[in-house]
Amino acid sequence: MPIRIAINGTGRIGLCAIRVASQRKDVEIVAINSTAELETLLHLIRHDSVHGHFEAKLNANRTLNIGHSKNILVLSERDINKLDFSVANAEIIIECTGKFNSLEASSAHLKNSVKKVIISAPAQNTPTFVYGVNHTHYHNESVISNASCTTNATAPLLKILDEAFKVENALLTTIHSYTNDQNLLDTKHKDIRRARAAGLNLIPTSTGVSKAISLVLPHLGPKITGLAIRVPTPNVSLVDLSLNFKKVVSKASVHHALKDASKHAFKGIVSVDEERLVSSDFISSPFSAIVIDDQIMTIGEKNAKVLAWYDNEMGYSERLIDMAQYIAQN
């Protein structure tokens, strides 16, 4: 039987999660909760400025058919305490609103048929998992966080390289496409730099990845720090890792470790780009991280730099649904 999921929130991640889930035969979307008008929601599912066209149909009874998921119930409830996905017999909720990013807040979903919630963002006081890194440590928790897109890109690389060469410490920069958290034109924002126009500026800002690494790779958390630079592109980001190792490394040995992992332990999660591609080539990429093979660098005996692309929308959404499937099976 397919797992029965519902998606709460239809922002960028919610819309991408709908696309991913609807294409998997062992996943059934049974409900979507959105504050958008139904016709607007249908339009946004069908037409995406970044990811292109996608098939979706509005039925006579006002439900949706999307991919393998048929007769999807569409709800429009802002109050999480009144929202009840059990009317569609949902089992797992993908929480994508960005408004309930804590164990306490998202626990409101847990009623009747709903047994599990996955929050699509870093969340307070919430068990955190990155698929491929620590997902096998999942032990029937009711509410979990799937961390951030940048953590999903970075943690696999750190795990691979730490197991091969023992990471002493690392500095991270994510060159990150703008998001809806930023402003189209200058206006107020709690981060003064993010108050400025996203499409016109390179914007240095913070990233919570080092804190998140502490949750999924605890021994590495204190050894990692970094920052983000928001750039004027709508999708696909780049993680720049500068690492200091305990063991001696070479460009060839770092490349081999990452390439081997992409074929075995991290197959489907990490990939290696050998075609000299650019960011737009990775729109809709399903991988968490795509290592740029000719940009691996070393200096001295124990220092290396690794660059990797990631689709911060679709790649992340793939891991959300991977995690939902893993939970259903375990």
mmCIF file of C-alpha atoms in Angstrom:
data_model
loop_
_atom_site.group_PDB
_atom_site.id
_atom_site.type_symbol
_atom_site.label_atom_id
_atom_site.label_comp_id
_atom_site.label_asym_id
_atom_site.label_seq_id
_atom_site.Cartn_x
_atom_site.Cartn_y
_atom_site.Cartn_z
ATOM 1 C CA MET A 1 0.000 0.000 0.000
ATOM 2 C CA PRO A 2 1.270 3.507 -0.786
ATOM 3 C CA ILE A 3 2.004 5.752 2.175
ATOM 4 C CA ARG A 4 -0.637 8.432 2.604
ATOM 5 C CA ILE A 5 0.894 11.880 2.982
ATOM 6 C CA ALA A 6 -0.499 15.388 3.248
ATOM 7 C CA ILE A 7 1.348 18.612 2.535
ATOM 8 C CA ASN A 8 0.767 21.695 4.654
ATOM 9 C CA GLY A 9 1.831 24.874 2.873
ATOM 10 C CA THR A 10 2.426 25.578 -0.801
ATOM 11 C CA GLY A 11 5.432 27.851 -0.869
ATOM 12 C CA ARG A 12 8.493 26.897 -2.865
ATOM 13 C CA ILE A 13 9.253 23.696 -0.940
ATOM 14 C CA GLY A 14 5.618 22.666 -0.665
ATOM 15 C CA LEU A 15 5.137 22.971 -4.426
ATOM 16 C CA CYS A 16 8.321 21.024 -5.145
ATOM 17 C CA ALA A 17 7.363 18.335 -2.630
ATOM 18 C CA ILE A 18 4.043 17.954 -4.464
ATOM 19 C CA ARG A 19 5.910 17.331 -7.720
ATOM 20 C CA VAL A 20 8.288 14.820 -6.162
ATOM 21 C CA ALA A 21 5.693 12.885 -4.169
ATOM 22 C CA SER A 22 3.201 12.681 -7.036
ATOM 23 C CA GLN A 23 5.767 10.930 -9.226
ATOM 24 C CA ARG A 24 6.451 8.110 -6.762
ATOM 25 C CA LYS A 25 4.210 5.077 -7.127
ATOM 26 C CA ASP A 26 4.466 4.075 -3.464
ATOM 27 C CA VAL A 27 3.455 7.539 -2.226
ATOM 28 C CA GLU A 28 -0.057 8.974 -2.365
ATOM 29 C CA ILE A 29 -0.786 12.628 -1.673
ATOM 30 C CA VAL A 30 -4.214 12.560 -0.040
ATOM 31 C CA ALA A 31 -4.515 16.221 0.982
ATOM 32 C CA ILE A 32 -2.949 19.646 0.508
ATOM 33 C CA ASN A 33 -3.596 22.612 2.783
ATOM 34 C CA SER A 34 -3.036 25.971 1.106
ATOM 35 C CA THR A 35 -4.139 29.532 1.744
ATOM 36 C CA ALA A 36 -4.149 30.106 -2.025
ATOM 37 C CA GLU A 37 -7.416 29.998 -3.956
ATOM 38 C CA LEU A 38 -7.893 26.573 -5.545
ATOM 39 C CA GLU A 39 -7.543 27.896 -9.106
ATOM 40 C CA THR A 40 -4.376 29.772 -8.120
ATOM 41 C CA LEU A 41 -2.944 26.656 -6.474
ATOM 42 C CA LEU A 42 -3.677 24.601 -9.589
ATOM 43 C CA HIS A 43 -1.953 27.225 -11.735
ATOM 44 C CA LEU A 44 1.138 27.272 -9.492
ATOM 45 C CA ILE A 45 1.383 23.480 -9.575
ATOM 46 C CA ARG A 46 1.067 23.424 -13.367
ATOM 47 C CA HIS A 47 3.336 26.360 -14.180
ATOM 48 C CA ASP A 48 6.603 27.102 -12.406
ATOM 49 C CA SER A 49 9.000 29.833 -13.509
ATOM 50 C CA VAL A 50 11.973 27.740 -12.369
ATOM 51 C CA HIS A 51 10.988 24.102 -12.855
ATOM 52 C CA GLY A 52 8.665 24.385 -15.864
ATOM 53 C CA HIS A 53 5.326 22.766 -16.697
ATOM 54 C CA PHE A 54 3.758 19.924 -14.707
ATOM 55 C CA GLU A 55 0.523 18.022 -15.290
ATOM 56 C CA ALA A 56 -2.306 18.560 -12.816
ATOM 57 C CA LYS A 57 -6.079 18.356 -13.204
ATOM 58 C CA LEU A 58 -9.002 19.866 -11.317
ATOM 59 C CA ASN A 59 -11.842 17.370 -10.919
ATOM 60 C CA ALA A 60 -15.546 18.208 -10.921
ATOM 61 C CA ASN A 61 -15.686 17.610 -7.149
ATOM 62 C CA ARG A 62 -12.918 20.210 -6.607
ATOM 63 C CA THR A 63 -10.231 17.639 -5.838
ATOM 64 C CA LEU A 64 -6.946 17.409 -7.747
ATOM 65 C CA ASN A 65 -5.271 14.715 -9.806
ATOM 66 C CA ILE A 66 -1.490 15.112 -9.815
ATOM 67 C CA GLY A 67 0.691 12.330 -11.182
ATOM 68 C CA HIS A 68 0.012 9.054 -9.385
ATOM 69 C CA SER A 69 -2.088 10.825 -6.746
ATOM 70 C CA LYS A 70 -5.803 11.061 -7.515
ATOM 71 C CA ASN A 71 -8.681 12.928 -5.868
ATOM 72 C CA ILE A 72 -6.418 14.976 -3.599
ATOM 73 C CA LEU A 73 -8.481 16.861 -1.032
ATOM 74 C CA VAL A 74 -7.635 20.577 -0.938
ATOM 75 C CA LEU A 75 -8.068 22.363 2.384
ATOM 76 C CA SER A 76 -7.700 26.023 3.293
ATOM 77 C CA GLU A 77 -7.228 26.354 7.042
ATOM 78 C CA ARG A 78 -4.825 28.833 8.667
ATOM 79 C CA ASP A 79 -5.321 27.629 12.255
ATOM 80 C CA ILE A 80 -3.208 24.510 12.825
ATOM 81 C CA ASN A 81 -5.364 23.561 15.806
ATOM 82 C CA LYS A 82 -8.434 23.410 13.559
ATOM 83 C CA LEU A 83 -6.627 21.689 10.690
ATOM 84 C CA ASP A 84 -7.337 17.950 10.638
ATOM 85 C CA PHE A 85 -5.697 15.940 7.877
ATOM 86 C CA SER A 86 -7.292 12.774 9.217
ATOM 87 C CA VAL A 87 -10.380 13.684 7.156
ATOM 88 C CA ALA A 88 -8.296 12.319 4.267
ATOM 89 C CA ASN A 89 -6.796 9.504 6.372
ATOM 90 C CA ALA A 90 -3.332 11.027 6.049
ATOM 91 C CA GLU A 91 -0.561 9.211 7.913
ATOM 92 C CA ILE A 92 2.453 11.505 7.472
ATOM 93 C CA ILE A 93 2.352 15.305 7.240
ATOM 94 C CA ILE A 94 5.001 17.266 5.364
ATOM 95 C CA GLU A 95 4.957 20.607 7.203
ATOM 96 C CA CYS A 96 6.049 23.256 4.679
ATOM 97 C CA THR A 97 4.533 26.500 5.909
ATOM 98 C CA GLY A 98 7.667 27.670 7.722
ATOM 99 C CA LYS A 99 5.395 28.825 10.559
ATOM 100 C CA PHE A 100 5.402 25.767 12.810
ATOM 101 C CA ASN A 101 9.107 25.058 13.118
ATOM 102 C CA SER A 102 9.147 23.437 16.527
ATOM 103 C CA LEU A 103 8.224 20.126 18.069
ATOM 104 C CA GLU A 104 5.484 21.744 20.116
ATOM 105 C CA ALA A 105 3.882 23.663 17.247
ATOM 106 C CA SER A 106 3.894 20.840 14.698
ATOM 107 C CA SER A 107 2.628 18.301 17.228
ATOM 108 C CA ALA A 108 -0.802 19.870 16.672
ATOM 109 C CA HIS A 109 -1.002 17.777 13.487
ATOM 110 C CA LEU A 110 -0.900 14.536 15.491
ATOM 111 C CA LYS A 111 -4.517 13.485 15.695
ATOM 112 C CA ASN A 112 -6.529 10.436 14.615
ATOM 113 C CA SER A 113 -4.887 8.892 11.510
ATOM 114 C CA VAL A 114 -1.888 11.258 11.528
ATOM 115 C CA LYS A 115 1.066 9.581 13.230
ATOM 116 C CA LYS A 116 4.145 11.449 11.951
ATOM 117 C CA VAL A 117 5.192 14.972 10.944
ATOM 118 C CA ILE A 118 8.277 16.019 8.969
ATOM 119 C CA ILE A 119 9.145 19.717 9.201
ATOM 120 C CA SER A 120 10.785 21.056 6.034
ATOM 121 C CA ALA A 121 13.123 23.413 7.885
ATOM 122 C CA PRO A 122 15.402 23.580 10.917
ATOM 123 C CA ALA A 123 13.173 23.323 13.986
ATOM 124 C CA GLN A 124 13.529 24.085 17.676
ATOM 125 C CA ASN A 125 13.798 21.211 20.164
ATOM 126 C CA THR A 126 13.124 18.711 17.397
ATOM 127 C CA PRO A 127 14.993 15.526 16.413
ATOM 128 C CA THR A 128 16.795 16.334 13.163
ATOM 129 C CA PHE A 129 17.672 13.976 10.333
ATOM 130 C CA VAL A 130 19.499 14.263 7.026
ATOM 131 C CA TYR A 131 18.713 11.389 4.690
ATOM 132 C CA GLY A 132 21.892 9.483 3.896
ATOM 133 C CA VAL A 133 23.730 10.864 6.920
ATOM 134 C CA ASN A 134 21.855 9.909 10.086
ATOM 135 C CA HIS A 135 18.419 8.762 8.929
ATOM 136 C CA THR A 136 19.106 5.229 10.184
ATOM 137 C CA HIS A 137 19.151 6.695 13.719
ATOM 138 C CA TYR A 138 15.434 7.384 13.415
ATOM 139 C CA HIS A 139 13.593 5.559 16.211
ATOM 140 C CA ASN A 140 9.878 6.176 15.774
ATOM 141 C CA GLU A 141 9.901 9.867 16.715
ATOM 142 C CA SER A 142 6.522 11.472 15.985
ATOM 143 C CA VAL A 143 7.810 14.883 14.844
ATOM 144 C CA ILE A 144 11.159 15.424 13.143
ATOM 145 C CA SER A 145 12.997 18.119 11.212
ATOM 146 C CA ASN A 146 14.512 17.471 7.792
ATOM 147 C CA ALA A 147 17.083 20.250 8.457
ATOM 148 C CA SER A 148 17.805 22.808 5.718
ATOM 149 C CA CYS A 149 18.723 22.509 2.051
ATOM 150 C CA THR A 150 22.282 23.642 2.821
ATOM 151 C CA THR A 151 22.644 21.099 5.626
ATOM 152 C CA ASN A 152 21.407 18.387 3.262
ATOM 153 C CA ALA A 153 24.081 19.448 0.774
ATOM 154 C CA THR A 154 26.902 19.815 3.284
ATOM 155 C CA ALA A 155 26.426 16.963 5.758
ATOM 156 C CA PRO A 156 26.929 14.140 3.203
ATOM 157 C CA LEU A 157 30.190 15.712 2.009
ATOM 158 C CA LEU A 158 31.431 16.125 5.570
ATOM 159 C CA LYS A 159 30.541 12.558 6.461
ATOM 160 C CA ILE A 160 32.309 11.155 3.399
ATOM 161 C CA LEU A 161 35.455 13.205 3.939
ATOM 162 C CA ASP A 162 35.526 12.711 7.705
ATOM 163 C CA GLU A 163 35.331 8.944 7.332
ATOM 164 C CA ALA A 164 38.130 9.030 4.772
ATOM 165 C CA PHE A 165 40.508 11.635 6.218
ATOM 166 C CA LYS A 166 39.214 12.796 9.649
ATOM 167 C CA VAL A 167 38.072 16.423 9.534
ATOM 168 C CA GLU A 168 39.975 18.664 11.964
ATOM 169 C CA ASN A 169 37.855 21.730 11.163
ATOM 170 C CA ALA A 170 36.142 23.388 8.225
ATOM 171 C CA LEU A 171 34.918 26.739 6.947
ATOM 172 C CA LEU A 172 31.797 26.838 4.805
ATOM 173 C CA THR A 173 30.394 29.435 2.449
ATOM 174 C CA THR A 174 27.098 28.838 0.710
ATOM 175 C CA ILE A 175 26.563 30.944 -2.394
ATOM 176 C CA HIS A 176 22.803 30.750 -2.156
ATOM 177 C CA SER A 177 20.068 31.749 -4.598
ATOM 178 C CA TYR A 178 17.581 34.256 -3.235
ATOM 179 C CA THR A 179 14.437 32.995 -1.525
ATOM 180 C CA ASN A 180 11.022 34.333 -0.553
ATOM 181 C CA ASP A 181 12.492 35.361 2.793
ATOM 182 C CA GLN A 182 14.145 38.241 0.935
ATOM 183 C CA ASN A 183 12.670 41.342 -0.663
ATOM 184 C CA LEU A 184 12.051 42.114 -4.318
ATOM 185 C CA LEU A 185 12.801 45.784 -3.582
ATOM 186 C CA ASP A 186 14.256 47.482 -0.519
ATOM 187 C CA THR A 187 11.985 47.338 2.526
ATOM 188 C CA LYS A 188 12.175 46.360 6.187
ATOM 189 C CA HIS A 189 13.633 43.014 7.317
ATOM 190 C CA LYS A 190 14.994 41.790 10.642
ATOM 191 C CA ASP A 191 18.349 41.231 8.869
ATOM 192 C CA ILE A 192 19.378 44.685 7.633
ATOM 193 C CA ARG A 193 21.203 43.268 4.601
ATOM 194 C CA ARG A 194 18.231 41.116 3.598
ATOM 195 C CA ALA A 195 16.200 44.313 3.657
ATOM 196 C CA ARG A 196 17.853 45.154 0.344
ATOM 197 C CA ALA A 197 16.652 44.102 -3.124
ATOM 198 C CA ALA A 198 17.408 40.417 -3.691
ATOM 199 C CA GLY A 199 17.692 40.687 -7.473
ATOM 200 C CA LEU A 200 20.189 43.546 -7.418
ATOM 201 C CA ASN A 201 22.721 42.586 -4.763
ATOM 202 C CA LEU A 202 25.152 40.048 -3.398
ATOM 203 C CA ILE A 203 24.072 39.837 0.238
ATOM 204 C CA PRO A 204 26.312 38.414 2.984
ATOM 205 C CA THR A 205 24.221 36.839 5.726
ATOM 206 C CA SER A 206 24.162 34.031 8.250
ATOM 207 C CA THR A 207 23.592 30.313 7.836
ATOM 208 C CA GLY A 208 22.471 27.904 10.527
ATOM 209 C CA VAL A 209 24.335 24.996 8.991
ATOM 210 C CA SER A 210 26.981 24.691 11.727
ATOM 211 C CA LYS A 211 24.264 24.342 14.383
ATOM 212 C CA ALA A 212 22.446 21.800 12.231
ATOM 213 C CA ILE A 213 25.623 19.780 11.661
ATOM 214 C CA SER A 214 25.863 19.454 15.459
ATOM 215 C CA LEU A 215 22.486 17.699 15.374
ATOM 216 C CA VAL A 216 23.257 15.187 12.626
ATOM 217 C CA LEU A 217 27.050 14.753 13.017
ATOM 218 C CA PRO A 218 27.566 15.761 16.662
ATOM 219 C CA HIS A 219 31.331 15.249 16.737
ATOM 220 C CA LEU A 220 31.776 17.646 13.800
ATOM 221 C CA GLY A 221 29.429 20.429 14.876
ATOM 222 C CA PRO A 222 31.950 22.389 16.988
ATOM 223 C CA LYS A 223 34.492 22.119 14.185
ATOM 224 C CA ILE A 224 32.357 23.791 11.498
ATOM 225 C CA THR A 225 31.418 27.413 10.967
ATOM 226 C CA GLY A 226 30.341 29.434 7.972
ATOM 227 C CA LEU A 227 28.270 32.099 6.292
ATOM 228 C CA ALA A 228 25.964 32.596 3.340
ATOM 229 C CA ILE A 229 26.064 34.956 0.399
ATOM 230 C CA ARG A 230 22.651 35.407 -1.207
ATOM 231 C CA VAL A 231 22.981 36.002 -4.945
ATOM 232 C CA PRO A 232 20.592 37.210 -7.703
ATOM 233 C CA THR A 233 19.610 33.803 -9.115
ATOM 234 C CA PRO A 234 16.226 32.152 -8.453
ATOM 235 C CA ASN A 235 17.440 28.609 -7.806
ATOM 236 C CA VAL A 236 20.501 26.351 -7.468
ATOM 237 C CA SER A 237 23.141 27.153 -4.897
ATOM 238 C CA LEU A 238 26.796 26.305 -4.328
ATOM 239 C CA VAL A 239 28.522 25.107 -1.175
ATOM 240 C CA ASP A 240 32.210 26.015 -0.819
ATOM 241 C CA LEU A 241 33.942 23.863 1.817
ATOM 242 C CA SER A 242 37.483 24.572 2.998
ATOM 243 C CA LEU A 243 38.681 21.685 5.143
ATOM 244 C CA ASN A 244 41.614 20.901 7.391
ATOM 245 C CA PHE A 245 42.214 17.162 7.884
ATOM 246 C CA LYS A 246 44.112 15.048 10.386
ATOM 247 C CA LYS A 247 45.333 12.778 7.599
ATOM 248 C CA VAL A 248 47.412 13.631 4.541
ATOM 249 C CA VAL A 249 45.294 14.233 1.440
ATOM 250 C CA SER A 250 45.786 14.895 -2.253
ATOM 251 C CA LYS A 251 43.471 16.145 -4.965
ATOM 252 C CA ALA A 252 43.296 12.601 -6.315
ATOM 253 C CA SER A 253 42.467 11.018 -2.945
ATOM 254 C CA VAL A 254 39.721 13.552 -2.184
ATOM 255 C CA HIS A 255 38.266 13.046 -5.658
ATOM 256 C CA HIS A 256 38.365 9.269 -5.252
ATOM 257 C CA ALA A 257 36.600 9.360 -1.875
ATOM 258 C CA LEU A 258 33.767 11.532 -3.205
ATOM 259 C CA LYS A 259 33.451 9.665 -6.503
ATOM 260 C CA ASP A 260 33.368 6.282 -4.771
ATOM 261 C CA ALA A 261 30.723 7.471 -2.313
ATOM 262 C CA SER A 262 28.567 8.787 -5.172
ATOM 263 C CA LYS A 263 28.557 5.289 -6.681
ATOM 264 C CA HIS A 264 27.976 3.339 -3.488
ATOM 265 C CA ALA A 265 27.122 4.627 0.013
ATOM 266 C CA PHE A 266 25.663 7.923 -1.242
ATOM 267 C CA LYS A 267 24.293 6.815 -4.600
ATOM 268 C CA GLY A 268 21.313 8.983 -5.520
ATOM 269 C CA ILE A 269 22.282 11.560 -2.895
ATOM 270 C CA VAL A 270 25.722 12.778 -3.983
ATOM 271 C CA SER A 271 26.840 13.078 -7.603
ATOM 272 C CA VAL A 272 29.985 14.312 -9.361
ATOM 273 C CA ASP A 273 29.901 16.800 -12.242
ATOM 274 C CA GLU A 274 32.516 15.976 -14.871
ATOM 275 C CA GLU A 275 30.996 18.087 -17.675
ATOM 276 C CA ARG A 276 32.061 21.608 -16.592
ATOM 277 C CA LEU A 277 28.450 22.709 -16.118
ATOM 278 C CA VAL A 278 26.986 25.902 -14.610
ATOM 279 C CA SER A 279 24.218 26.535 -12.092
ATOM 280 C CA SER A 280 21.224 26.516 -14.447
ATOM 281 C CA ASP A 281 22.183 23.029 -15.620
ATOM 282 C CA PHE A 282 21.246 21.726 -12.176
ATOM 283 C CA ILE A 283 17.712 23.107 -11.986
ATOM 284 C CA SER A 284 15.473 20.235 -10.834
ATOM 285 C CA SER A 285 18.472 18.050 -9.966
ATOM 286 C CA PRO A 286 17.410 15.308 -7.524
ATOM 287 C CA PHE A 287 20.791 15.155 -5.759
ATOM 288 C CA SER A 288 21.595 16.707 -2.381
ATOM 289 C CA ALA A 289 25.050 17.725 -3.631
ATOM 290 C CA ILE A 290 26.872 17.593 -6.973
ATOM 291 C CA VAL A 291 30.636 17.843 -6.511
ATOM 292 C CA ILE A 292 32.493 19.904 -9.142
ATOM 293 C CA ASP A 293 35.330 17.543 -9.954
ATOM 294 C CA ASP A 294 37.764 20.037 -11.513
ATOM 295 C CA GLN A 295 37.365 22.479 -8.599
ATOM 296 C CA ILE A 296 38.740 20.163 -5.916
ATOM 297 C CA MET A 297 41.885 21.862 -4.616
ATOM 298 C CA THR A 298 44.570 21.086 -2.055
ATOM 299 C CA ILE A 299 47.297 23.174 -0.462
ATOM 300 C CA GLY A 300 49.893 21.716 1.841
ATOM 301 C CA GLU A 301 49.390 18.141 2.988
ATOM 302 C CA LYS A 302 46.179 18.375 4.989
ATOM 303 C CA ASN A 303 44.033 21.126 3.488
ATOM 304 C CA ALA A 304 41.457 20.888 0.715
ATOM 305 C CA LYS A 305 38.641 22.845 -0.900
ATOM 306 C CA VAL A 306 35.526 21.189 -2.315
ATOM 307 C CA LEU A 307 32.750 22.917 -4.274
ATOM 308 C CA ALA A 308 29.351 21.343 -4.859
ATOM 309 C CA TRP A 309 26.128 22.448 -6.536
ATOM 310 C CA TYR A 310 22.691 21.792 -5.084
ATOM 311 C CA ASP A 311 19.161 22.590 -6.193
ATOM 312 C CA ASN A 312 18.031 24.171 -2.954
ATOM 313 C CA GLU A 313 14.386 23.521 -3.846
ATOM 314 C CA MET A 314 14.018 20.234 -5.709
ATOM 315 C CA GLY A 315 17.029 18.371 -4.319
ATOM 316 C CA TYR A 316 15.849 19.142 -0.807
ATOM 317 C CA SER A 317 12.280 18.089 -1.626
ATOM 318 C CA GLU A 318 13.533 14.734 -2.899
ATOM 319 C CA ARG A 319 15.091 14.063 0.508
ATOM 320 C CA LEU A 320 11.873 15.113 2.265
ATOM 321 C CA ILE A 321 9.963 12.392 0.465
ATOM 322 C CA ASP A 322 12.824 9.902 0.891
ATOM 323 C CA MET A 323 12.572 10.500 4.629
ATOM 324 C CA ALA A 324 8.798 10.053 4.589
ATOM 325 C CA GLN A 325 9.186 6.726 2.819
ATOM 326 C CA TYR A 326 11.865 5.600 5.263
ATOM 327 C CA ILE A 327 9.649 6.473 8.235
ATOM 328 C CA ALA A 328 6.733 4.553 6.736
ATOM 329 C CA GLN A 329 8.919 1.474 6.308
ATOM 330 C CA ASN A 330 10.401 1.649 9.798
#
